[in-house]
mmCIF file of C-alpha atoms in Angstrom:
data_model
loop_
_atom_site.group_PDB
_atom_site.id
_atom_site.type_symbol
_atom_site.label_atom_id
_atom_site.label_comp_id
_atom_site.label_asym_id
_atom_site.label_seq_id
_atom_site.Cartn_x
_atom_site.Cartn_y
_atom_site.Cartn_z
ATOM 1 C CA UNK B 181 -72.529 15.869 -89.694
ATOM 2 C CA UNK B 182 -74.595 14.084 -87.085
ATOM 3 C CA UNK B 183 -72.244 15.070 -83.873
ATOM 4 C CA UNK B 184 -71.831 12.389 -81.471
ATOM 5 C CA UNK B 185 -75.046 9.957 -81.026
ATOM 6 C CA UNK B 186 -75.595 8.452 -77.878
ATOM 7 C CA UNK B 187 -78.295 5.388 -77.111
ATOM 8 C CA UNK B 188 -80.424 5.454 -75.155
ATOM 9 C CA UNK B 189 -80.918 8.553 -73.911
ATOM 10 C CA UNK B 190 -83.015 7.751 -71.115
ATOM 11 C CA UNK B 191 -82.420 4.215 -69.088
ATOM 12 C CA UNK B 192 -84.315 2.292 -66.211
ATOM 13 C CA UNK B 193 -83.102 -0.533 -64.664
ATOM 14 C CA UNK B 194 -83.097 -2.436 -61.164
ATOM 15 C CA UNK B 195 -80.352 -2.682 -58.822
ATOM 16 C CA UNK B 196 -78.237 -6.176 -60.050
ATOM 17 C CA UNK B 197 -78.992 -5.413 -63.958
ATOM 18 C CA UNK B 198 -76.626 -5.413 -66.894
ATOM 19 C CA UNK B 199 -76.419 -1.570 -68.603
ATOM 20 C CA UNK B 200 -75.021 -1.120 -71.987
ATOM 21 C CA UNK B 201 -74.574 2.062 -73.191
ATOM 22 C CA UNK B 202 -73.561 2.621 -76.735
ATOM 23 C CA UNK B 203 -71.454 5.946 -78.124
ATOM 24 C CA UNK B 204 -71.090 6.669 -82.151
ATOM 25 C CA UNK B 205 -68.319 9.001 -82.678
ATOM 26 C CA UNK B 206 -67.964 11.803 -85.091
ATOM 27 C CA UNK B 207 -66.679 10.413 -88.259
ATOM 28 C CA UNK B 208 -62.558 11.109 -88.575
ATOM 29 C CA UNK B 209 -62.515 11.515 -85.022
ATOM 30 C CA UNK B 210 -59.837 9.574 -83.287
ATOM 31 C CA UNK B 211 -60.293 10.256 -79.671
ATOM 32 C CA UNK B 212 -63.016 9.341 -77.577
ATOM 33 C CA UNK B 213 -63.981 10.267 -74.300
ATOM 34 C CA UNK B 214 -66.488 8.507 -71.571
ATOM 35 C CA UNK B 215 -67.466 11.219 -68.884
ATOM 36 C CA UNK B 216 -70.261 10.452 -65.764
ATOM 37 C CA UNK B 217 -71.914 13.532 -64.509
ATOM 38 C CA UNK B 218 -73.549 13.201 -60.685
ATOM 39 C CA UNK B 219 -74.468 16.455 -58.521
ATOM 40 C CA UNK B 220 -71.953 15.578 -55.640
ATOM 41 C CA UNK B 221 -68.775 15.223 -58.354
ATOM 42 C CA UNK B 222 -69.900 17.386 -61.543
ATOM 43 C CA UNK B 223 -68.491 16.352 -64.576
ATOM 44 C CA UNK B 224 -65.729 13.891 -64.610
ATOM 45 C CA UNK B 225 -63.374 11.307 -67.091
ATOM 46 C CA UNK B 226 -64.202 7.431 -66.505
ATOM 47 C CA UNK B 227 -61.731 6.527 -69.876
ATOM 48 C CA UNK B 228 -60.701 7.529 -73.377
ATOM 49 C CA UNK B 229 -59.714 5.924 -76.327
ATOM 50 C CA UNK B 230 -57.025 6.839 -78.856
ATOM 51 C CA UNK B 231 -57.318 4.961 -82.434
ATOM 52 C CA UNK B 232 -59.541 2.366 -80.939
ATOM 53 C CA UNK B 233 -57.336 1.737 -77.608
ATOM 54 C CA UNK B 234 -57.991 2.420 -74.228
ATOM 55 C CA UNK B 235 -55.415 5.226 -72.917
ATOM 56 C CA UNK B 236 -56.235 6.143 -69.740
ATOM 57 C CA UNK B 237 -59.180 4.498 -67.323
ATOM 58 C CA UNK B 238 -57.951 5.328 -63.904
ATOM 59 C CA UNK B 239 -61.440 7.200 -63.510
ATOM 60 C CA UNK B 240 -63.168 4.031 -64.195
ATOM 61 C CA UNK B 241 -65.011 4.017 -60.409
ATOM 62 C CA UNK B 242 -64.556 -0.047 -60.383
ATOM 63 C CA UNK B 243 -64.756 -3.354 -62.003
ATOM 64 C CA UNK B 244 -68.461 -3.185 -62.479
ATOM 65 C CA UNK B 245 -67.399 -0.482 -64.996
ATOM 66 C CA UNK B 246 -66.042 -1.621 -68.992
ATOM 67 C CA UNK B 247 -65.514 -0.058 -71.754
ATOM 68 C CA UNK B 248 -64.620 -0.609 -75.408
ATOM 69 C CA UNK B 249 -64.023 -0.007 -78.499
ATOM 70 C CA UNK B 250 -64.455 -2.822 -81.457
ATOM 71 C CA UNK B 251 -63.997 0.060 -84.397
ATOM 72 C CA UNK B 252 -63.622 3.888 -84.983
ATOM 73 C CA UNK B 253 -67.235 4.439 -84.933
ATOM 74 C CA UNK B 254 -68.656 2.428 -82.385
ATOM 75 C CA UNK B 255 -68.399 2.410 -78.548
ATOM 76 C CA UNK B 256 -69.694 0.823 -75.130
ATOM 77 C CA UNK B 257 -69.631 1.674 -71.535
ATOM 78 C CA UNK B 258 -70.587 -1.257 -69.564
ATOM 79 C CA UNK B 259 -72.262 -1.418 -66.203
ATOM 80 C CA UNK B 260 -72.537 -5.106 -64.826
ATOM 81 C CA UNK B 261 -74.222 -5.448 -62.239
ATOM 82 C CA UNK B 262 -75.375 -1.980 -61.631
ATOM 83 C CA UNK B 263 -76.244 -0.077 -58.367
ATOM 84 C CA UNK B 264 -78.040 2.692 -57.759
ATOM 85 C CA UNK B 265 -75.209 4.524 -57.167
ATOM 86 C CA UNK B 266 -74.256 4.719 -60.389
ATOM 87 C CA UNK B 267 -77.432 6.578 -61.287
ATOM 88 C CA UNK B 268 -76.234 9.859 -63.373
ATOM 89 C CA UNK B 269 -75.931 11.226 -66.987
ATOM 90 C CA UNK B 270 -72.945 9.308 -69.124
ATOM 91 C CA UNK B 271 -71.736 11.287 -71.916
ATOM 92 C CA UNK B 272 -69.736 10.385 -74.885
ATOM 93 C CA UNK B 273 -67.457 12.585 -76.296
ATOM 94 C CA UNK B 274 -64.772 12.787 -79.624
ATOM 95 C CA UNK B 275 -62.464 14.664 -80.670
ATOM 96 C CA UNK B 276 -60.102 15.333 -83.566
ATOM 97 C CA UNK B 277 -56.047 14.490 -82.830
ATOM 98 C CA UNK B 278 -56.486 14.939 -79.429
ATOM 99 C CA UNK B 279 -57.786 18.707 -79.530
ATOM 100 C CA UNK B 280 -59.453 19.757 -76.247
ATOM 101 C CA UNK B 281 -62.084 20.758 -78.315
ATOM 102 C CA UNK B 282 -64.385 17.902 -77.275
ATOM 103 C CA UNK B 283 -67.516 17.032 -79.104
ATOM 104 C CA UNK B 284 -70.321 15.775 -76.726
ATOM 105 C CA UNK B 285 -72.686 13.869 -77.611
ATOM 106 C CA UNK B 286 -76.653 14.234 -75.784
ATOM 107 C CA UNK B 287 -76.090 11.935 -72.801
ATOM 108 C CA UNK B 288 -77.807 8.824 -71.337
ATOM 109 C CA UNK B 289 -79.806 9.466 -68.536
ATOM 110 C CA UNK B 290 -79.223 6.603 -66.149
ATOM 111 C CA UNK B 291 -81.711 5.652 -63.152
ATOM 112 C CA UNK B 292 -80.614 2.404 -61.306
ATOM 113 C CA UNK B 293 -83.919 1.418 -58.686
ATOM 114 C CA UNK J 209 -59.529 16.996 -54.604
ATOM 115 C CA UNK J 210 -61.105 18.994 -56.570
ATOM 116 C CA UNK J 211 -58.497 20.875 -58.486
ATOM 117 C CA UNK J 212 -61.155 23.235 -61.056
ATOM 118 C CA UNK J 213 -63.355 24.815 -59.027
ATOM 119 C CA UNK J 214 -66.442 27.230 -59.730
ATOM 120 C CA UNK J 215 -67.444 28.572 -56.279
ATOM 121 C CA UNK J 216 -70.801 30.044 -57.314
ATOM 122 C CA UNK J 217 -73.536 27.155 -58.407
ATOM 123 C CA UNK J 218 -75.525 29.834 -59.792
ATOM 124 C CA UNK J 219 -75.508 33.695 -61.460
ATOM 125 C CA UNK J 220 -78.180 36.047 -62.823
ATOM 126 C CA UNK J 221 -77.563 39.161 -64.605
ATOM 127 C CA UNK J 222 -80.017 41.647 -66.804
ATOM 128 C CA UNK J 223 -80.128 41.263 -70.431
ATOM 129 C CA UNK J 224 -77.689 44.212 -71.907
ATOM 130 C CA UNK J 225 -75.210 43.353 -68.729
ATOM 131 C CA UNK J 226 -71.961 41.913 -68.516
ATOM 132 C CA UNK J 227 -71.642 38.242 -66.818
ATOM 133 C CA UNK J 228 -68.995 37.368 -65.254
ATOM 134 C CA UNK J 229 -68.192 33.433 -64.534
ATOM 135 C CA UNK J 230 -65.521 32.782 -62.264
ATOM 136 C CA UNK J 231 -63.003 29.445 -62.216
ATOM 137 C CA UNK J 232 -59.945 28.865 -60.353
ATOM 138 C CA UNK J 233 -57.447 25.844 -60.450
ATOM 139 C CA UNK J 234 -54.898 24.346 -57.726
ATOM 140 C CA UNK J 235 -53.080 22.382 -60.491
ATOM 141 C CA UNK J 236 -49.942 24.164 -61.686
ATOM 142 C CA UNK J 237 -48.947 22.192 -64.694
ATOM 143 C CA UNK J 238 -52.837 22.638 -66.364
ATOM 144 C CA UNK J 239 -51.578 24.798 -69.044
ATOM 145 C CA UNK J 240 -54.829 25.148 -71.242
ATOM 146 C CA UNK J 241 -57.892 26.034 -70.262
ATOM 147 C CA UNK J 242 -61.842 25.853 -71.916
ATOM 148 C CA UNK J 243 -65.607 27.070 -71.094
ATOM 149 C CA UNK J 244 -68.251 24.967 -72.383
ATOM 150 C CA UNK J 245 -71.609 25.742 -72.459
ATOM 151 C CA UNK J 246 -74.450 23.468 -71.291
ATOM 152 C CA UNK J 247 -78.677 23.344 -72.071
ATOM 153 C CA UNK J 248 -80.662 21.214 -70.530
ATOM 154 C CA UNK J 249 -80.835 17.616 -71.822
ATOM 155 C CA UNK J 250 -78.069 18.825 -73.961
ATOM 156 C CA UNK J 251 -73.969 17.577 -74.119
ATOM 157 C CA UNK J 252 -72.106 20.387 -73.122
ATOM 158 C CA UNK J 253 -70.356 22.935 -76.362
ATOM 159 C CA UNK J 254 -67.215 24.058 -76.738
ATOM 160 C CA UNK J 255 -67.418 27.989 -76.120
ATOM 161 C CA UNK J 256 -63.338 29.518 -75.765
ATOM 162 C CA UNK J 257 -60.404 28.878 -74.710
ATOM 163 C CA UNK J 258 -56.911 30.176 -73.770
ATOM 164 C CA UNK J 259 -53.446 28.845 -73.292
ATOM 165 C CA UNK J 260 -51.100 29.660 -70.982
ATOM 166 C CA UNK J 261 -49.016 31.938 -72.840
ATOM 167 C CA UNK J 262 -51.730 34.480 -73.017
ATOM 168 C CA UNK J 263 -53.813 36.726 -70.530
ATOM 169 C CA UNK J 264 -56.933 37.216 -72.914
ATOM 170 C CA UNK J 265 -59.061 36.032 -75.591
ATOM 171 C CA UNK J 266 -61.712 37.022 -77.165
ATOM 172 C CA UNK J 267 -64.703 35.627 -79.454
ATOM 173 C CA UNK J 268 -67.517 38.199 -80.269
ATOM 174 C CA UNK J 269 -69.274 38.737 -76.825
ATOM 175 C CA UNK J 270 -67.340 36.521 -74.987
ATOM 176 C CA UNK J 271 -63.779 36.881 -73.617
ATOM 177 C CA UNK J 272 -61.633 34.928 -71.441
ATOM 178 C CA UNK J 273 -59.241 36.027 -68.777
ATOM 179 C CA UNK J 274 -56.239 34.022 -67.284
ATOM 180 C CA UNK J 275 -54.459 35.205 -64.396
ATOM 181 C CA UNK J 276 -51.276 32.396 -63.548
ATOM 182 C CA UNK J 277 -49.929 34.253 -60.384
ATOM 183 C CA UNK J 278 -53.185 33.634 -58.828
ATOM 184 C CA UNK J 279 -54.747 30.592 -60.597
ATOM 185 C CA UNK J 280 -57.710 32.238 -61.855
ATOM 186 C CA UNK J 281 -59.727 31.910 -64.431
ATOM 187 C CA UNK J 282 -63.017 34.422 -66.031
ATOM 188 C CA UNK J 283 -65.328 34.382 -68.300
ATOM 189 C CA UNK J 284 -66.953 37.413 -69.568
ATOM 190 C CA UNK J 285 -70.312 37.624 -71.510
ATOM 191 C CA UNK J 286 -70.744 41.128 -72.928
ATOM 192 C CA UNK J 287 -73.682 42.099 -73.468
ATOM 193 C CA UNK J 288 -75.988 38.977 -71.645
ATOM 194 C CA UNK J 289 -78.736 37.460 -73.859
ATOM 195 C CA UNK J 290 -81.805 35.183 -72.445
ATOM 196 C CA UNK J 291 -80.106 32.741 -74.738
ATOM 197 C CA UNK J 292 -76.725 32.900 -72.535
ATOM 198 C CA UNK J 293 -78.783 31.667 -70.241
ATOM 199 C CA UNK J 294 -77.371 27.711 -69.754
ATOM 200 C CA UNK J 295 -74.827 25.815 -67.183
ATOM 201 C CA UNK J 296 -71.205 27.128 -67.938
ATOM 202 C CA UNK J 297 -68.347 24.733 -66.890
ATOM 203 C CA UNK J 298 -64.757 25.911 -66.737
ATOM 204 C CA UNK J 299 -62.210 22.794 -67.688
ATOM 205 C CA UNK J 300 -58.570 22.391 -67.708
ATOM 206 C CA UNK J 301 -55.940 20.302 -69.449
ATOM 207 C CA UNK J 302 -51.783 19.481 -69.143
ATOM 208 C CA UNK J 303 -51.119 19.567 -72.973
ATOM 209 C CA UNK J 304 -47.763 19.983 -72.712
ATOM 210 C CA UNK J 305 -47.817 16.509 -71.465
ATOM 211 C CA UNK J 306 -49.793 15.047 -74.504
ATOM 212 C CA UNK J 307 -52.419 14.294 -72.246
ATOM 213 C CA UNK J 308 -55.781 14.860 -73.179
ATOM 214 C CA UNK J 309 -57.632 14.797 -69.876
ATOM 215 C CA UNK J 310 -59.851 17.859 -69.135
ATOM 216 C CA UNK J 311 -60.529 18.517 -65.760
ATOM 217 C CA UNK J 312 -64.241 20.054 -65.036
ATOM 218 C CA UNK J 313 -65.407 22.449 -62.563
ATOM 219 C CA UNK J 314 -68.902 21.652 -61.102
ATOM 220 C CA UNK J 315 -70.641 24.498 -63.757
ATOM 221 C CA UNK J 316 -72.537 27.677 -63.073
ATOM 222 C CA UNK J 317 -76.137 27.815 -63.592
ATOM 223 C CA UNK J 318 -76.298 31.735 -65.638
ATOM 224 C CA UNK J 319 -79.984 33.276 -65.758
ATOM 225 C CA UNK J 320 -80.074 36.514 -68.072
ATOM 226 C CA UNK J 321 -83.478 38.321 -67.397
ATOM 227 C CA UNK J 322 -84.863 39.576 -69.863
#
């Protein structure tokens, strides 16, 4: 199995820009998982998905922020317009029935100028 | 409110020693907790984990310890390898409540010397 694939892995962009970030689960899986990771606030959930539908996205920061999920193997996270506070690493994770044995997949290395 | 915490950003240890990672929690109802591992330019990997119910696992070199009464959480690597060597992060989850949230500590950075 691939694991989780994230593109891109590494994005650029200027203050006001749209940024799309796309997430391919591992197949089966039927939770997935969008996490931000800064210095100041470490590791933390923006929104997961169960069978294709959002559960929880109270740690989406703000409306700049979407997410979804069209099918089981294909997600976005949505920045629009982006700041460069919102520079960080996004990771996508999946997992299997809910199991807190999350899969992660490489990360997208953001940089908003 | 940061409710997993890892007080020390960083550790290093000899290769052949014992590392010890330290986590502790303010949440009460977190009822499962995880380590994952982390390499550079890497997502983090699953490592162990431990319910509630019990004080200890173990997996090969690596062993967790769970103390309730105190709301304390260690890892122990035993013996370190240079290939230990990566960003542990503790993390914590209610799954009593079907809720799959985990909750991450900021990571500490573990160098094993060779």
């Amino acid at each position: 199995d691939a694991g989780v694939i994230q593109s891109p892995r590494h994005e650029v962009t200027e203050m006001g820009q749209e940024v799309t970030l796309r997430c391919k689960p591992i197949s089966g899986h039927d939770y997935l998982f969008w996490y931000r990771q800064t210095m100041m606030r470490g590791l933390e959930l923006l929104i997961y998905f169960n069978n294709n539908v959002p559960i929880d996205d109270s740690g989406m920061p703000e409306d700049r922020f979407s997410a979804k999920m069209p099918n089981a193997s294909f997600s976005t996270l949505k920045i629009q317009p982006s700041e460069p506070r919102d520079s960080a690493v996004y990771f996508c994770a999946s997992s299997l029935l809910g199991g807190e044995t999350q899969y992660f997949g490489p990360g997208t290395r953001l940089l908003v100028l | 409110d940061q409710q997993v915490k890892q007080n020390s950003p960083s550790l290093s240890v000899q290769e052949g020693r014992i590392s010890i990672l330290n986590c502790d929690y303010t949440n009460s109802m977190f009822d499962y907790f995880l380590w994952y591992k982390k390499y550079p330019a890497e997502g983090p990997t699953f490592l162990i984990s431990i319910s509630s119910i019990k004080d200890k696992n173990e997996d090969g070199r690596f062993t967790v310890f769970l103390n309730k009464s105190a709301k304390h959480l260690s890892l122990h690597i035993v013996p370190s390898q240079p290939g230990d060597s990566a960003v542990y992060f503790c993390a914590a989850s209610q799954r009593g409540g079907s809720n799959y949230k985990l909750t991450f500590g900021k990571g500490t950075l573990l160098t094993v010397n060779p």
